[in-house]
Tab-separated table of C-alpha atoms in Angstrom:
chain	number	residue	atom	x	y	z
A	887	SER	CA	-75.281	35.411	6.341
A	888	PRO	CA	-78.159	35.752	8.782
A	889	ARG	CA	-80.440	33.804	6.509
A	890	VAL	CA	-77.970	30.899	6.479
A	891	ILE	CA	-77.532	31.121	10.210
A	892	SER	CA	-81.337	30.959	10.604
A	893	LYS	CA	-81.457	27.857	8.562
A	894	LEU	CA	-78.690	26.275	10.484
A	895	VAL	CA	-80.528	26.750	13.746
A	896	ASP	CA	-83.810	25.262	12.362
A	897	PHE	CA	-82.115	22.275	11.138
A	898	TYR	CA	-80.144	21.597	14.316
A	899	LYS	CA	-83.156	21.876	16.395
A	900	ASN	CA	-84.210	18.490	15.028
A	901	LEU	CA	-81.209	16.910	16.781
A	902	PRO	CA	-81.751	15.299	20.326
A	903	ILE	CA	-79.449	17.974	21.935
A	904	PRO	CA	-80.416	21.173	23.515
A	905	PHE	CA	-79.141	23.132	20.553
A	906	ASP	CA	-81.745	25.798	20.576
A	907	THR	CA	-80.919	26.917	24.169
A	908	ILE	CA	-77.094	26.816	23.441
A	909	PHE	CA	-76.297	27.831	19.850
A	910	THR	CA	-78.656	30.628	19.649
A	911	THR	CA	-79.168	32.602	16.391
A	912	GLU	CA	-77.593	35.592	18.255
A	913	ASN	CA	-74.616	33.569	19.377
A	914	LEU	CA	-74.124	32.241	15.841
A	915	ASN	CA	-74.405	35.660	14.429
A	916	LYS	CA	-71.707	36.899	16.844
A	917	ILE	CA	-69.431	33.919	15.830
A	918	ASP	CA	-70.214	34.662	12.142
A	919	LYS	CA	-69.133	38.290	12.611
A	920	SER	CA	-65.942	37.518	14.548
A	921	ALA	CA	-64.942	34.984	11.889
A	922	LYS	CA	-65.645	37.481	9.077
A	923	VAL	CA	-63.361	40.198	10.532
A	924	GLY	CA	-60.527	37.740	11.378
A	925	SER	CA	-60.923	38.218	15.086
A	926	ASN	CA	-59.577	35.962	17.678
A	927	ALA	CA	-62.816	36.351	19.442
A	928	VAL	CA	-64.299	33.427	17.428
A	929	ASN	CA	-62.451	30.790	19.261
A	930	TRP	CA	-63.634	32.038	22.672
A	931	LEU	CA	-67.318	32.591	21.630
A	932	PHE	CA	-67.345	29.075	20.229
A	933	ALA	CA	-65.917	27.566	23.482
A	934	ILE	CA	-68.849	28.741	25.639
A	935	PRO	CA	-71.632	27.073	23.808
A	936	SER	CA	-69.257	23.890	23.247
A	937	TYR	CA	-68.769	23.780	27.056
A	938	LYS	CA	-72.571	24.029	27.827
A	939	LEU	CA	-73.062	21.382	25.098
A	940	SER	CA	-70.544	18.998	26.746
A	941	ALA	CA	-71.576	19.716	30.453
A	942	PRO	CA	-73.365	17.050	32.415
A	943	ASN	CA	-77.216	17.476	32.539
A	944	ASP	CA	-76.969	17.928	36.243
A	945	GLU	CA	-74.018	20.348	36.359
A	946	SER	CA	-75.077	23.936	36.761
A	947	ASP	CA	-73.140	26.613	35.146
A	948	LYS	CA	-74.227	29.426	37.315
A	949	GLU	CA	-70.782	29.746	38.662
A	950	LEU	CA	-69.561	30.191	35.236
A	951	LYS	CA	-71.848	33.071	34.270
A	952	PRO	CA	-69.439	35.823	35.389
A	953	LEU	CA	-66.732	34.386	33.230
A	954	PHE	CA	-68.946	33.654	30.260
A	955	HIS	CA	-70.228	37.235	30.490
A	956	PHE	CA	-66.668	38.686	30.377
A	957	ILE	CA	-65.698	36.531	27.556
A	958	GLU	CA	-68.735	37.503	25.362
A	959	LYS	CA	-68.350	41.213	26.255
A	960	ARG	CA	-64.573	41.256	25.409
A	961	CYS	CA	-64.949	39.182	22.378
A	962	GLU	CA	-67.922	41.381	21.076
A	963	THR	CA	-65.807	44.417	21.765
A	964	GLU	CA	-62.794	43.067	19.973
A	965	ALA	CA	-64.631	41.922	16.966
A	966	THR	CA	-66.383	45.370	16.652
A	967	PHE	CA	-62.914	47.157	17.027
A	968	VAL	CA	-61.275	44.876	14.126
A	969	GLU	CA	-64.395	45.400	12.137
A	970	SER	CA	-64.146	49.269	12.474
A	971	PHE	CA	-60.482	49.147	11.879
A	972	ARG	CA	-60.958	47.330	8.552
A	973	GLU	CA	-63.685	49.712	7.693
A	974	LYS	CA	-61.469	52.730	8.313
A	975	ILE	CA	-58.808	51.029	5.997
A	976	LYS	CA	-61.165	50.264	3.361
A	977	ASN	CA	-62.683	53.959	3.439
A	978	GLY	CA	-59.086	55.390	3.264
A	979	ASP	CA	-59.446	56.915	6.916
A	980	ILE	CA	-56.315	54.795	7.748
A	981	ASP	CA	-53.442	53.953	5.588
A	982	ARG	CA	-52.419	50.262	6.385
A	983	GLU	CA	-48.836	51.317	6.278
A	984	ASP	CA	-49.188	54.028	8.687
A	985	THR	CA	-48.234	52.364	11.902
A	986	VAL	CA	-48.657	55.545	13.967
A	987	ALA	CA	-52.438	55.930	12.912
A	988	ILE	CA	-52.958	52.104	13.492
A	989	TYR	CA	-51.482	52.584	16.967
A	990	LYS	CA	-53.660	55.534	17.772
A	991	HIS	CA	-56.818	53.496	16.672
A	992	ALA	CA	-55.758	50.502	18.835
A	993	ASN	CA	-54.828	52.706	21.680
A	994	VAL	CA	-58.626	53.549	22.320
A	995	PHE	CA	-59.223	49.821	22.730
A	996	TRP	CA	-56.424	49.115	25.194
A	997	ILE	CA	-57.197	52.130	27.364
A	998	SER	CA	-60.932	51.757	27.412
A	999	GLU	CA	-61.422	47.908	27.455
A	1000	THR	CA	-58.303	46.525	29.430
A	1001	LYS	CA	-56.519	47.068	32.586
A	1002	VAL	CA	-53.210	47.153	30.869
A	1003	PRO	CA	-51.295	50.050	32.456
A	1004	LYS	CA	-50.805	53.425	30.460
A	1005	HIS	CA	-47.063	53.183	30.621
A	1006	ALA	CA	-47.239	49.759	28.689
A	1007	ILE	CA	-49.388	51.164	26.252
A	1008	ARG	CA	-46.993	54.283	25.835
A	1009	THR	CA	-44.183	51.855	25.305
A	1010	LEU	CA	-45.877	50.329	22.203
A	1011	GLY	CA	-46.514	53.823	20.972
A	1012	ASN	CA	-42.657	54.756	21.253
A	1013	ILE	CA	-41.779	51.619	19.344
A	1014	VAL	CA	-44.263	52.503	16.679
A	1015	LYS	CA	-43.003	56.256	16.531
A	1016	TYR	CA	-39.409	55.480	16.579
A	1017	PRO	CA	-38.964	52.029	15.050
A	1018	GLU	CA	-35.174	52.610	14.510
A	1019	ARG	CA	-34.595	52.097	18.219
A	1020	LEU	CA	-35.370	48.402	17.672
A	1021	LYS	CA	-32.699	47.954	14.905
A	1022	LYS	CA	-30.080	47.971	17.643
A	1023	PRO	CA	-31.975	47.819	20.960
A	1024	THR	CA	-30.316	48.168	24.244
A	1025	LYS	CA	-31.146	45.775	27.102
A	1026	GLU	CA	-33.422	48.326	28.615
A	1027	ASP	CA	-35.273	48.637	25.281
A	1028	THR	CA	-35.702	44.991	24.765
A	1029	LEU	CA	-37.027	44.567	28.549
A	1030	SER	CA	-39.388	47.361	28.144
A	1031	VAL	CA	-40.963	45.863	24.999
A	1032	ILE	CA	-41.289	42.574	26.577
A	1033	GLU	CA	-43.123	43.974	29.655
A	1034	SER	CA	-45.466	45.916	27.381
A	1035	TYR	CA	-45.896	42.686	25.546
A	1036	CYS	CA	-46.676	40.741	28.858
A	1037	PHE	CA	-49.188	43.210	30.209
A	1038	MET	CA	-51.026	43.018	26.861
A	1039	ASN	CA	-50.791	39.323	26.510
A	1040	LEU	CA	-51.675	38.408	30.098
A	1041	ASP	CA	-54.515	40.793	30.558
A	1042	PHE	CA	-57.085	38.606	29.185
A	1043	TYR	CA	-55.973	35.581	31.336
A	1044	LEU	CA	-56.005	37.620	34.592
A	1045	GLU	CA	-59.491	38.939	33.786
A	1046	ALA	CA	-60.780	35.493	32.843
A	1047	ILE	CA	-59.021	33.709	35.966
A	1048	THR	CA	-60.500	36.322	38.450
A	1049	TYR	CA	-64.056	36.219	37.006
A	1050	PHE	CA	-64.092	32.451	37.154
A	1051	GLU	CA	-62.916	32.405	40.840
A	1052	ILE	CA	-65.405	35.175	41.572
A	1053	GLY	CA	-68.280	33.187	40.101
A	1054	LEU	CA	-67.206	29.965	42.059
A	1055	ARG	CA	-67.010	31.725	45.452
A	1056	TYR	CA	-70.395	33.482	45.072
A	1057	GLU	CA	-72.283	30.485	43.946
A	1058	TYR	CA	-70.811	28.212	46.574
A	1059	GLY	CA	-72.132	30.401	49.316
A	1060	ASN	CA	-69.304	32.784	50.344
A	1061	ASP	CA	-70.583	35.975	52.079
A	1062	PRO	CA	-70.459	38.968	49.708
A	1063	GLN	CA	-68.593	41.015	52.281
A	1064	ASN	CA	-66.025	38.273	52.604
A	1065	LEU	CA	-65.750	38.099	48.826
A	1066	LYS	CA	-64.703	41.623	48.755
A	1067	ASN	CA	-62.453	41.645	51.695
A	1068	GLU	CA	-60.594	38.343	51.099
A	1069	LEU	CA	-58.790	37.148	47.770
A	1070	GLY	CA	-59.726	33.795	46.480
A	1071	THR	CA	-57.342	30.852	46.638
A	1072	ILE	CA	-56.512	30.844	43.009
A	1073	THR	CA	-55.825	34.588	43.091
A	1074	ARG	CA	-53.643	34.195	46.074
A	1075	SER	CA	-51.708	31.300	44.703
A	1076	ILE	CA	-50.888	33.415	41.559
A	1077	TYR	CA	-49.859	36.480	43.603
A	1078	ALA	CA	-47.713	34.206	45.963
A	1079	PHE	CA	-46.092	32.628	42.918
A	1080	ALA	CA	-45.332	36.011	41.435
A	1081	THR	CA	-43.939	37.677	44.639
A	1082	ASN	CA	-42.289	34.802	46.611
A	1083	ASN	CA	-38.825	33.668	45.210
A	1084	ASN	CA	-39.070	30.478	47.257
A	1085	ILE	CA	-42.108	29.269	45.260
A	1086	ASN	CA	-41.123	27.752	41.839
A	1087	THR	CA	-44.431	27.418	40.071
A	1088	CYS	CA	-47.933	28.392	40.299
A	1089	PHE	CA	-48.825	24.840	40.806
A	1090	GLU	CA	-46.540	24.606	43.889
A	1091	ALA	CA	-48.109	28.033	45.225
A	1092	LEU	CA	-51.564	26.276	44.853
A	1093	LEU	CA	-50.407	23.104	46.659
A	1094	ILE	CA	-49.368	25.381	49.554
A	1095	GLU	CA	-52.814	26.966	49.673
A	1096	TYR	CA	-54.339	23.533	49.532
A	1097	LYS	CA	-52.057	22.052	52.426
A	1098	LYS	CA	-53.522	24.934	54.646
A	1099	ILE	CA	-57.092	23.782	53.797
A	1100	LEU	CA	-56.253	20.206	54.535
A	1101	THR	CA	-54.567	21.174	57.870
A	1102	ASP	CA	-57.893	22.738	59.034
A	1103	LEU	CA	-59.910	19.479	57.784
A	1104	VAL	CA	-57.619	16.643	58.951
A	1105	GLY	CA	-54.623	18.108	60.898
A	1106	LYS	CA	-51.149	19.190	59.936
A	1107	THR	CA	-50.476	18.373	56.514
A	1108	GLY	CA	-47.032	18.728	54.751
A	1109	PHE	CA	-45.801	17.935	51.170
A	1110	ARG	CA	-44.821	14.312	52.185
A	1111	ASP	CA	-48.352	13.704	53.159
A	1112	LEU	CA	-49.828	14.878	50.001
A	1113	ALA	CA	-47.125	12.839	48.146
A	1114	ARG	CA	-48.632	9.572	49.537
A	1115	PHE	CA	-51.623	10.006	47.133
A	1116	ILE	CA	-49.521	10.089	43.874
A	1117	ASP	CA	-50.136	7.071	41.708
A	1118	ILE	CA	-46.572	5.923	40.728
A	1119	ASN	CA	-45.568	3.010	38.603
A	1120	GLU	CA	-42.602	0.643	39.246
A	1121	LEU	CA	-40.503	2.205	36.550
A	1122	GLU	CA	-40.992	5.970	37.241
A	1123	ASN	CA	-38.097	7.794	38.780
A	1124	ALA	CA	-36.667	4.281	39.477
A	1125	ASP	CA	-34.021	4.403	42.174
A	1126	LEU	CA	-34.289	1.143	43.827
A	1127	SER	CA	-32.446	2.395	46.809
A	1128	GLU	CA	-35.375	4.721	47.487
A	1129	SER	CA	-38.623	3.537	49.361
A	1130	LEU	CA	-41.961	3.930	47.424
A	1131	ASP	CA	-42.885	6.862	49.631
A	1132	ASP	CA	-39.556	8.607	48.904
A	1133	ARG	CA	-40.139	8.183	45.289
A	1134	LYS	CA	-43.604	9.606	45.529
A	1135	TYR	CA	-42.201	12.516	47.436
A	1136	THR	CA	-39.454	12.952	44.664
A	1137	GLN	CA	-42.217	12.950	41.956
A	1138	LEU	CA	-44.329	15.594	43.713
A	1139	LYS	CA	-41.157	17.607	44.074
A	1140	ARG	CA	-40.668	17.524	40.344
A	1141	TRP	CA	-44.181	18.493	39.812
A	1142	ARG	CA	-43.657	21.608	42.137
A	1143	ASN	CA	-40.718	22.486	40.133
A	1144	GLY	CA	-42.573	22.143	36.821
A	1145	LYS	CA	-40.987	18.966	35.657
A	1146	ASP	CA	-43.149	16.157	33.947
A	1147	VAL	CA	-46.203	17.676	35.234
A	1148	PRO	CA	-49.296	15.362	35.722
A	1149	SER	CA	-51.865	14.797	32.832
A	1150	ASN	CA	-55.417	15.850	33.591
A	1151	GLU	CA	-56.287	12.163	34.335
A	1152	ARG	CA	-53.374	11.748	36.750
A	1153	LEU	CA	-54.159	15.032	38.390
A	1154	ALA	CA	-57.693	14.068	38.925
A	1155	MET	CA	-56.739	10.748	40.476
A	1156	PHE	CA	-54.343	12.333	42.864
A	1157	LEU	CA	-56.940	15.029	44.091
A	1158	ASP	CA	-59.781	12.335	44.233
A	1159	ARG	CA	-57.610	10.387	46.524
A	1160	ILE	CA	-56.923	13.229	48.831
A	1161	ASP	CA	-60.630	13.978	48.711
A	1162	GLU	CA	-61.449	10.487	49.820
A	1163	TYR	CA	-58.852	10.660	52.664
A	1164	ALA	CA	-60.335	14.044	53.926
A	1165	ASN	CA	-63.894	12.837	53.539
A	1166	VAL	CA	-64.905	15.807	51.267
A	1167	ASP	CA	-66.055	16.248	47.714
A	1168	SER	CA	-64.401	19.049	45.960
A	1169	GLY	CA	-65.923	18.207	42.588
A	1170	TYR	CA	-64.538	19.730	39.453
A	1171	VAL	CA	-63.760	23.034	41.351
A	1172	LEU	CA	-60.541	21.866	42.851
A	1173	LYS	CA	-59.391	20.071	39.623
A	1174	MET	CA	-60.133	23.315	37.667
A	1175	ALA	CA	-58.176	25.425	40.056
A	1176	PHE	CA	-55.101	23.147	39.652
A	1177	ARG	CA	-55.491	22.991	35.777
A	1178	ILE	CA	-55.529	26.852	35.804
A	1179	ALA	CA	-52.225	26.775	37.963
A	1180	LEU	CA	-50.595	24.351	35.358
A	1181	GLY	CA	-51.967	26.609	32.605
A	1182	VAL	CA	-50.367	29.609	34.275
A	1183	ASP	CA	-47.033	27.749	34.331
A	1184	LYS	CA	-47.215	26.683	30.826
A	1185	LEU	CA	-48.030	30.405	29.759
A	1186	VAL	CA	-44.922	31.593	31.696
A	1187	GLY	CA	-42.853	29.015	29.915
A	1188	LYS	CA	-43.984	29.946	26.515
A	1189	ILE	CA	-43.502	33.565	27.050
A	1190	VAL	CA	-39.966	33.029	28.210
A	1191	SER	CA	-39.374	30.798	25.110
A	1192	ASP	CA	-40.892	33.185	22.814
A	1193	THR	CA	-38.802	36.128	24.078
A	1194	ALA	CA	-35.511	34.435	23.802
A	1195	PHE	CA	-33.502	37.498	22.731
A	1196	ASP	CA	-29.659	37.800	22.564
A	1197	ASN	CA	-29.403	40.624	24.807
A	1198	CYS	CA	-31.529	39.513	27.925
A	1199	GLU	CA	-31.710	36.538	30.294
A	1200	PRO	CA	-34.504	34.174	30.674
A	1201	HIS	CA	-34.572	35.082	34.468
A	1202	GLU	CA	-35.072	38.732	33.531
A	1203	VAL	CA	-37.891	37.862	31.398
A	1204	GLU	CA	-39.568	35.658	33.925
A	1205	ALA	CA	-39.200	38.542	36.593
A	1206	ILE	CA	-41.091	40.787	34.322
A	1207	ILE	CA	-43.887	38.139	33.854
A	1208	LYS	CA	-44.129	37.820	37.660
A	1209	LYS	CA	-44.330	41.712	37.837
A	1210	VAL	CA	-47.409	41.548	35.556
A	1211	LEU	CA	-48.971	38.410	37.296
A	1212	SER	CA	-48.594	40.200	40.640
A	1213	GLU	CA	-51.200	42.695	39.522
A	1214	ILE	CA	-53.803	39.937	39.901
A	1215	PRO	CA	-55.248	41.278	43.230
A	1216	THR	CA	-55.977	44.514	41.403
A	1217	TYR	CA	-58.028	42.612	38.828
A	1218	TYR	CA	-59.708	40.546	41.494
A	1219	GLU	CA	-60.707	43.704	43.465
A	1220	SER	CA	-61.963	45.786	40.440
A	1221	ASN	CA	-63.890	42.854	39.259
A	1222	ILE	CA	-65.657	41.661	42.332
A	1223	THR	CA	-66.738	45.226	42.853
A	1224	ASP	CA	-68.297	45.385	39.481
A	1225	PHE	CA	-69.797	42.078	39.952
A	1226	LEU	CA	-71.346	42.820	43.451
A	1227	ASN	CA	-72.707	46.328	42.013
A	1228	ALA	CA	-74.288	44.445	39.166
A	1229	LYS	CA	-75.905	41.948	41.468
A	1230	LYS	CA	-77.349	44.936	43.540
A	1231	ALA	CA	-78.576	46.616	40.399
A	1232	GLY	CA	-80.345	43.425	39.677
């Protein structure tokens, strides 16, 4: 209750941490509301103050404000939507067994609060109206459902990733006009992975972008040049007929193909060594970019695994996921316009 939350805030203000500026009464009320209605929003809302609490004292979070603002707004909307839905069931306005009425209520949220295309929302509506089609679905039915699912599942991530990149680019001195006219590196990488069949993973796509940056800094840089900075032990991929450099190159190739990908610690060591070589300090920005790329690859693998149906192939599902991911420039362009307009409005 609000009274309990107020007491909690008063109690934690006595601790030697900046609790009063992080876990505000307003934020805790939002978390409490989200938890009560069983919304997923509570996890995201809790993550924001948790991040601020764990961030180093000298680390500004200005670049994360667009992301945090998006998460808070989306979560608040989601919590309000779930709360109103439960209220309608409680009042008898919606029968919890009436899937068509439930869909109509959810439809308003998807259309007004997301960038999920209308055809994907209509697909869900057709399933709800004619559920018998899914008893013996054709391949076309199955793939259509999977596409609708992917648009709805990935919408939040595409929003969050582009807002993260917009915040970074704005705070690190990019000209606003340049922000609008040119996609960011992470957005470009995801788009390249989604549209170029020669790129195996999002991680590989970002490595290709990074090679271009390094070429500008230190001269022509290839995958073999990058591989030299991998820390590899004597037993790893042990083929004694190969030189250490060849084994490092083999390891990088495996990473590019999504095999035994690096831990956060190993990735950080790899990137720090390249920074040292290039005489630059990328800080946490580059590490976060690569962690996002690995996260996208993991998400792709999970969706392919979760949609392992008898009447369609994994490569068909992957093609659908890439189709959805290829929409990321649309997300970036829409969000950068909204962001810059908000900045002008003050």
